[in-house]
Amino acid sequence: MNFRTPLVTHMYTADPSAHVFEGKLYIYPSHDIENEGEDDDKGGHFVMEDYHVLSMDDIGAPCIDHGVALHVKDVPWAKKQMWDSDVAYKNGKYYLYFPAKDKDDIFRIGVAVSDTPTGPFKAEAKHIPDGYSIDPAVFVDDDGKAYIYFGGLWGGQLEKWQTGVFLEGDPKMEPGDDGPQGDEPGLGPMFAELNDDMLSFKDKPRELKILDENGKPITAGDKDRWYFEAPWVHKFKGKYYLSYSTGPTHFICYAEGDSPAGPFTYKGRILEPVVGWTTHHSIVEFKGEWYLFYHDSKLSGGKTYLRTAMYTKLDIADDGTITTILPY
Ligand code: FUB
């Protein structure tokens, strides 16, 4: 089995979003590249320019790189920083959801369409209205309804959107300064149902709170459990599980709910910290088994912005409890 080893080594890949399409595993990673950017909390060193699509015919099979599926130069509204993406299938088409900074350096979420899971994807002329911040993840339920989750703090700018419009704030402020603090409820990921055309939201996105065991929102000061970025939703035995990264404490955690719209109650940890600053994952069922795709920075010798995607098996008990993975 090629568990816990790089999916590919000819380029750096991160934020792997895995799906089963046409009986195979398709992985949609970020494509990390070398750069001189500043390694700061604003994420200036993540300067990705394009997306490649990867696939595996089976667990343990070689991972194939299908080449560039979308480049920033082909996205009319985008300027730079093609961060974590996700792909959904509906109506015979594949939809790639991705963030990028627009001409004003504001992260927006766009969509690009293809007839095949490997692309190439053609970007819409404008970003999705009300699509902002980073890390879009789309969950298509058994009834065909599709939901998008997105948002990340600090470099991902989520805290700038608390009023529904982008607030730049004091330029001297450090990332995170203007988000909730201490005992205040932490910000949760944003959520919206997608319209049938998959190109727009049905309603304005709304924030999902992650609750603790007493039904109270996880606070901004609860850094081992707070939401930071990287939302992902999977369904198991009729329940919905929202997993996410805790950012500066480097955990992947999960919370359980009865509906894709939440509320979600914190349940535990999926992955302990990896080498590198970020960790970002996806969860997929393939041929009756569950897998966690994630990344670390081992291959680059710990460079936070040069990461490598990999996967391992996930053990889920009948009641949905996930066994915590120790990465090494
Ligand atoms: O890949 C750039 C950013 O790093 C992602 O958007 C975050 O989730 C983190 O993995």
Short mmCIF file of C-alpha atoms and ligand atoms in Angstrom, two decimals:
data_model
loop_
_atom_site.label_atom_id
_atom_site.label_comp_id
_atom_site.label_asym_id
_atom_site.label_seq_id
_atom_site.Cartn_x
_atom_site.Cartn_y
_atom_site.Cartn_z
CA MET A 1 0.00 0.00 0.00
CA ASN A 2 1.27 3.49 -0.70
CA PHE A 3 -0.23 4.92 2.49
CA ARG A 4 1.48 7.94 4.08
CA THR A 5 3.86 8.37 1.16
CA PRO A 6 3.71 11.25 -1.34
CA LEU A 7 1.05 10.82 -4.01
CA VAL A 8 3.52 12.38 -6.45
CA THR A 9 7.05 13.75 -6.01
CA HIS A 10 7.63 15.62 -9.30
CA MET A 11 5.80 18.64 -7.87
CA TYR A 12 4.58 19.84 -4.48
CA THR A 13 0.90 19.29 -3.77
CA ALA A 14 -1.30 20.28 -0.82
CA ASP A 15 -4.92 20.53 0.35
CA PRO A 16 -5.98 17.31 -1.43
CA SER A 17 -9.73 17.11 -2.11
CA ALA A 18 -10.51 13.49 -3.01
CA HIS A 19 -13.63 12.16 -4.74
CA VAL A 20 -14.76 9.00 -6.49
CA PHE A 21 -15.80 9.79 -10.05
CA GLU A 22 -16.38 7.19 -12.77
CA GLY A 23 -15.18 4.43 -10.40
CA LYS A 24 -11.74 5.97 -9.79
CA LEU A 25 -10.22 8.20 -7.13
CA TYR A 26 -9.66 11.74 -8.29
CA ILE A 27 -7.61 14.12 -6.18
CA TYR A 28 -7.73 17.88 -6.59
CA PRO A 29 -4.72 19.39 -4.78
CA SER A 30 -3.20 22.83 -4.58
CA HIS A 31 0.06 23.06 -6.55
CA ASP A 32 2.72 24.57 -4.30
CA ILE A 33 5.62 26.39 -5.93
CA GLU A 34 8.93 27.93 -4.83
CA ASN A 35 8.87 31.67 -4.22
CA GLU A 36 10.45 34.54 -2.38
CA GLY A 37 7.23 35.50 -0.58
CA GLU A 38 7.19 36.33 3.09
CA ASP A 39 6.52 33.39 5.40
CA ASP A 40 3.96 35.24 7.53
CA ASP A 41 0.45 34.77 8.91
CA LYS A 42 -1.03 36.42 5.83
CA GLY A 43 -0.01 33.48 3.65
CA GLY A 44 2.02 35.59 1.21
CA HIS A 45 4.31 32.62 0.54
CA PHE A 46 1.49 30.50 -0.89
CA VAL A 47 1.67 31.82 -4.45
CA MET A 48 0.11 28.95 -6.38
CA GLU A 49 -0.77 29.64 -10.03
CA ASP A 50 -2.56 26.58 -11.32
CA TYR A 51 -4.36 23.33 -10.55
CA HIS A 52 -3.35 19.85 -11.64
CA VAL A 53 -5.72 16.88 -11.40
CA LEU A 54 -4.43 13.58 -10.00
CA SER A 55 -6.09 10.17 -10.18
CA MET A 56 -5.62 6.62 -8.94
CA ASP A 57 -7.39 3.64 -10.49
CA ASP A 58 -7.42 1.91 -7.13
CA ILE A 59 -5.97 2.04 -3.64
CA GLY A 60 -2.24 1.37 -3.95
CA ALA A 61 -2.22 2.09 -7.70
CA PRO A 62 0.20 4.67 -9.15
CA CYS A 63 -1.00 8.24 -8.96
CA ILE A 64 -1.33 9.86 -12.38
CA ASP A 65 -0.87 13.59 -12.98
CA HIS A 66 -3.28 14.74 -15.71
CA GLY A 67 -1.52 18.09 -16.08
CA VAL A 68 -2.75 21.65 -15.74
CA ALA A 69 -6.53 21.79 -15.48
CA LEU A 70 -6.84 25.54 -14.84
CA HIS A 71 -4.31 28.39 -14.73
CA VAL A 72 -4.79 31.77 -13.07
CA LYS A 73 -4.10 33.54 -16.38
CA ASP A 74 -7.29 31.95 -17.73
CA VAL A 75 -9.47 33.27 -14.91
CA PRO A 76 -10.72 36.73 -15.98
CA TRP A 77 -11.37 38.06 -12.45
CA ALA A 78 -8.37 36.54 -10.63
CA LYS A 79 -4.89 37.95 -10.02
CA LYS A 80 -3.00 35.43 -7.88
CA GLN A 81 -2.90 32.73 -5.20
CA MET A 82 -4.95 29.75 -6.36
CA TRP A 83 -5.41 28.07 -2.97
CA ASP A 84 -7.36 24.97 -1.94
CA SER A 85 -10.01 23.84 -4.44
CA ASP A 86 -12.73 21.20 -4.67
CA VAL A 87 -14.70 19.55 -7.47
CA ALA A 88 -18.32 18.39 -7.56
CA TYR A 89 -20.25 16.44 -10.19
CA LYS A 90 -23.80 17.30 -11.18
CA ASN A 91 -25.94 17.46 -14.33
CA GLY A 92 -23.29 15.55 -16.34
CA LYS A 93 -20.64 18.19 -15.64
CA TYR A 94 -17.74 18.71 -13.24
CA TYR A 95 -17.51 21.96 -11.31
CA LEU A 96 -14.20 23.17 -9.87
CA TYR A 97 -14.59 25.63 -6.99
CA PHE A 98 -11.47 27.62 -6.16
CA PRO A 99 -10.33 30.75 -4.31
CA ALA A 100 -7.98 33.37 -5.69
CA LYS A 101 -7.19 36.99 -4.92
CA ASP A 102 -8.92 39.46 -7.21
CA LYS A 103 -7.37 42.66 -8.58
CA ASP A 104 -7.96 44.32 -5.16
CA ASP A 105 -6.18 41.51 -3.27
CA ILE A 106 -9.45 40.22 -1.83
CA PHE A 107 -9.95 36.46 -1.80
CA ARG A 108 -13.00 35.44 -3.84
CA ILE A 109 -14.39 32.06 -4.75
CA GLY A 110 -14.86 31.18 -8.39
CA VAL A 111 -16.12 28.23 -10.36
CA ALA A 112 -14.90 26.57 -13.57
CA VAL A 113 -16.67 23.85 -15.55
CA SER A 114 -15.57 20.74 -17.47
CA ASP A 115 -17.16 17.72 -19.15
CA THR A 116 -14.59 15.39 -17.58
CA PRO A 117 -13.10 14.98 -14.09
CA THR A 118 -9.62 15.72 -15.44
CA GLY A 119 -10.51 19.04 -17.04
CA PRO A 120 -9.46 21.35 -18.55
CA PHE A 121 -11.91 23.54 -16.64
CA LYS A 122 -13.28 26.77 -18.11
CA ALA A 123 -13.66 29.55 -15.57
CA GLU A 124 -16.77 31.69 -15.40
CA ALA A 125 -16.16 35.34 -16.25
CA LYS A 126 -16.89 36.54 -12.70
CA HIS A 127 -16.38 35.04 -9.27
CA ILE A 128 -19.44 33.63 -7.48
CA PRO A 129 -21.51 36.47 -5.97
CA ASP A 130 -21.10 36.32 -2.16
CA GLY A 131 -18.28 33.78 -2.59
CA TYR A 132 -15.30 35.03 -0.56
CA SER A 133 -12.40 33.93 1.63
CA ILE A 134 -10.82 30.51 0.91
CA ASP A 135 -11.09 26.72 1.07
CA PRO A 136 -14.35 25.92 -0.74
CA ALA A 137 -15.58 22.34 -0.23
CA VAL A 138 -18.75 21.05 -1.85
CA PHE A 139 -20.89 18.23 -0.51
CA VAL A 140 -23.55 16.71 -2.79
CA ASP A 141 -26.15 14.87 -0.73
CA ASP A 142 -27.95 11.67 -1.72
CA ASP A 143 -30.98 13.73 -2.82
CA GLY A 144 -28.80 15.65 -5.31
CA LYS A 145 -28.77 18.92 -3.33
CA ALA A 146 -25.32 20.51 -3.28
CA TYR A 147 -23.88 22.58 -0.45
CA ILE A 148 -20.73 24.68 -0.27
CA TYR A 149 -18.65 25.31 2.85
CA PHE A 150 -15.83 27.84 2.87
CA GLY A 151 -13.75 30.27 4.88
CA GLY A 152 -10.39 30.55 6.57
CA LEU A 153 -8.97 33.02 9.10
CA TRP A 154 -5.90 35.30 8.91
CA GLY A 155 -4.44 34.93 5.39
CA GLY A 156 -7.82 33.58 4.31
CA GLN A 157 -9.49 36.89 5.38
CA LEU A 158 -12.64 35.32 6.87
CA GLU A 159 -12.67 37.68 9.87
CA LYS A 160 -12.86 40.63 7.45
CA TRP A 161 -16.33 39.52 6.31
CA GLN A 162 -18.23 39.54 9.61
CA THR A 163 -20.63 42.23 8.40
CA GLY A 164 -21.13 40.69 4.95
CA VAL A 165 -18.84 43.25 3.29
CA PHE A 166 -15.05 43.24 3.26
CA LEU A 167 -13.60 45.43 6.02
CA GLU A 168 -9.91 46.16 5.53
CA GLY A 169 -9.45 47.54 9.05
CA ASP A 170 -6.23 49.08 10.30
CA PRO A 171 -3.45 48.03 7.91
CA LYS A 172 -1.08 47.77 10.90
CA MET A 173 -3.28 45.09 12.43
CA GLU A 174 -1.93 41.61 12.45
CA PRO A 175 -4.07 38.84 10.96
CA GLY A 176 -6.61 37.64 13.49
CA ASP A 177 -6.63 40.85 15.56
CA ASP A 178 -10.07 41.85 14.36
CA GLY A 179 -11.69 38.42 14.76
CA PRO A 180 -13.47 37.27 17.94
CA GLN A 181 -11.20 36.77 20.95
CA GLY A 182 -11.11 34.78 24.20
CA ASP A 183 -14.55 33.73 25.43
CA GLU A 184 -16.37 35.06 22.37
CA PRO A 185 -17.75 32.41 20.01
CA GLY A 186 -15.17 31.63 17.35
CA LEU A 187 -16.06 32.23 13.73
CA GLY A 188 -17.33 29.15 11.94
CA PRO A 189 -17.18 28.21 8.27
CA MET A 190 -19.63 29.78 5.84
CA PHE A 191 -22.36 27.65 4.31
CA ALA A 192 -24.73 27.96 1.35
CA GLU A 193 -26.85 25.70 -0.80
CA LEU A 194 -25.85 25.85 -4.46
CA ASN A 195 -28.44 26.54 -7.13
CA ASP A 196 -29.21 23.75 -9.58
CA ASP A 197 -26.83 25.30 -12.14
CA MET A 198 -24.02 24.91 -9.54
CA LEU A 199 -22.76 28.41 -10.45
CA SER A 200 -24.36 30.48 -7.69
CA PHE A 201 -25.72 30.31 -4.14
CA LYS A 202 -29.44 29.96 -3.40
CA ASP A 203 -29.22 32.44 -0.52
CA LYS A 204 -26.63 34.62 1.17
CA PRO A 205 -24.09 32.37 2.86
CA ARG A 206 -24.47 32.01 6.60
CA GLU A 207 -22.01 31.10 9.32
CA LEU A 208 -22.12 27.66 10.93
CA LYS A 209 -21.29 27.53 14.62
CA ILE A 210 -19.50 24.52 16.03
CA LEU A 211 -20.93 23.66 19.44
CA ASP A 212 -19.31 22.06 22.46
CA GLU A 213 -20.74 19.19 24.53
CA ASN A 214 -23.03 21.67 26.37
CA GLY A 215 -24.48 23.14 23.19
CA LYS A 216 -22.42 26.36 23.52
CA PRO A 217 -20.36 27.66 20.56
CA ILE A 218 -16.69 26.72 20.69
CA THR A 219 -14.93 29.93 21.74
CA ALA A 220 -12.21 31.78 19.86
CA GLY A 221 -9.88 31.12 22.81
CA ASP A 222 -10.36 27.35 22.64
CA LYS A 223 -7.49 26.98 20.20
CA ASP A 224 -7.42 23.17 20.28
CA ARG A 225 -11.01 23.02 19.00
CA TRP A 226 -11.73 26.32 17.25
CA TYR A 227 -12.44 26.51 13.55
CA PHE A 228 -9.58 28.02 11.52
CA GLU A 229 -9.89 26.78 7.91
CA ALA A 230 -10.25 23.71 5.65
CA PRO A 231 -13.90 22.64 6.03
CA TRP A 232 -14.93 19.26 4.66
CA VAL A 233 -18.22 17.37 5.03
CA HIS A 234 -18.81 13.63 4.76
CA LYS A 235 -21.92 11.61 5.50
CA PHE A 236 -21.82 8.37 7.47
CA LYS A 237 -24.87 6.26 8.36
CA GLY A 238 -27.25 9.20 7.89
CA LYS A 239 -25.26 11.73 9.97
CA TYR A 240 -23.16 14.62 8.66
CA TYR A 241 -19.60 15.25 9.79
CA LEU A 242 -17.87 18.61 9.43
CA SER A 243 -14.10 18.30 9.72
CA TYR A 244 -11.68 21.24 9.76
CA SER A 245 -8.24 22.50 10.67
CA THR A 246 -7.51 24.32 13.94
CA GLY A 247 -4.70 26.30 12.24
CA PRO A 248 -2.07 27.41 14.79
CA THR A 249 -2.62 24.31 16.94
CA HIS A 250 -2.38 22.12 13.82
CA PHE A 251 -5.14 19.57 14.45
CA ILE A 252 -7.77 18.20 12.10
CA CYS A 253 -10.95 17.93 14.18
CA TYR A 254 -14.53 16.93 13.47
CA ALA A 255 -18.05 17.69 14.60
CA GLU A 256 -21.31 15.80 14.07
CA GLY A 257 -24.72 17.00 12.91
CA ASP A 258 -28.11 15.78 11.72
CA SER A 259 -28.23 18.02 8.67
CA PRO A 260 -25.73 19.39 6.14
CA ALA A 261 -26.70 22.84 7.46
CA GLY A 262 -25.66 21.94 11.01
CA PRO A 263 -25.61 22.60 13.88
CA PHE A 264 -22.47 20.55 14.38
CA THR A 265 -21.28 19.35 17.77
CA TYR A 266 -17.57 18.84 18.36
CA LYS A 267 -16.64 15.17 18.51
CA GLY A 268 -12.87 14.81 18.47
CA ARG A 269 -9.60 14.82 16.61
CA ILE A 270 -8.89 13.08 13.33
CA LEU A 271 -5.22 13.94 12.81
CA GLU A 272 -2.43 15.03 15.13
CA PRO A 273 0.03 17.70 13.89
CA VAL A 274 2.19 16.96 10.87
CA VAL A 275 5.58 18.39 9.84
CA GLY A 276 4.86 21.90 8.54
CA TRP A 277 2.44 24.61 9.66
CA THR A 278 -0.69 23.78 7.73
CA THR A 279 -2.59 20.56 7.56
CA HIS A 280 -5.59 20.22 5.29
CA HIS A 281 -7.52 17.13 4.43
CA SER A 282 -10.46 15.42 2.75
CA ILE A 283 -12.37 12.27 3.64
CA VAL A 284 -13.69 9.86 1.01
CA GLU A 285 -15.31 6.42 0.86
CA PHE A 286 -13.97 4.14 -1.84
CA LYS A 287 -15.05 0.51 -2.34
CA GLY A 288 -16.51 0.30 1.17
CA GLU A 289 -13.48 1.71 3.04
CA TRP A 290 -12.79 5.25 4.24
CA TYR A 291 -9.64 7.25 3.56
CA LEU A 292 -8.09 10.48 4.81
CA PHE A 293 -6.15 12.58 2.30
CA TYR A 294 -3.88 15.22 3.84
CA HIS A 295 -0.47 16.85 3.45
CA ASP A 296 2.76 17.54 5.30
CA SER A 297 5.99 19.41 4.56
CA LYS A 298 8.42 16.55 5.11
CA LEU A 299 9.59 16.22 1.52
CA SER A 300 10.65 19.89 1.38
CA GLY A 301 12.49 19.62 4.69
CA GLY A 302 9.75 21.45 6.58
CA LYS A 303 9.16 24.44 4.27
CA THR A 304 5.66 25.48 5.23
CA TYR A 305 4.68 26.52 1.70
CA LEU A 306 6.05 23.41 -0.09
CA ARG A 307 3.82 20.56 0.91
CA THR A 308 3.14 17.02 -0.23
CA ALA A 309 -0.22 15.29 -0.39
CA MET A 310 -0.71 11.71 0.75
CA TYR A 311 -3.42 9.46 2.14
CA THR A 312 -4.07 6.79 4.71
CA LYS A 313 -6.90 4.58 5.88
CA LEU A 314 -9.47 6.01 8.25
CA ASP A 315 -11.17 3.87 10.89
CA ILE A 316 -14.75 4.91 11.57
CA ALA A 317 -16.78 3.07 14.22
CA ASP A 318 -20.47 2.31 13.69
CA ASP A 319 -21.47 5.39 15.69
CA GLY A 320 -19.32 7.65 13.48
CA THR A 321 -16.40 7.96 15.91
CA ILE A 322 -13.12 8.35 14.05
CA THR A 323 -9.89 6.87 15.42
CA THR A 324 -7.33 9.66 15.78
CA ILE A 325 -4.42 9.26 13.41
CA LEU A 326 -0.84 9.77 14.55
CA PRO A 327 0.85 10.83 11.34
CA TYR A 328 4.24 9.25 12.07
O1 FUB B 1 -2.90 26.10 0.43
C1 FUB B 1 -3.04 27.39 0.95
C2 FUB B 1 -3.76 27.35 2.24
O2 FUB B 1 -3.02 26.62 3.20
C3 FUB B 1 -5.09 26.64 2.21
O3 FUB B 1 -6.09 27.36 1.61
C4 FUB B 1 -5.26 26.40 3.65
O4 FUB B 1 -6.29 25.53 3.97
C5 FUB B 1 -3.89 25.90 4.04
O5 FUB B 1 -3.75 24.53 3.78
#
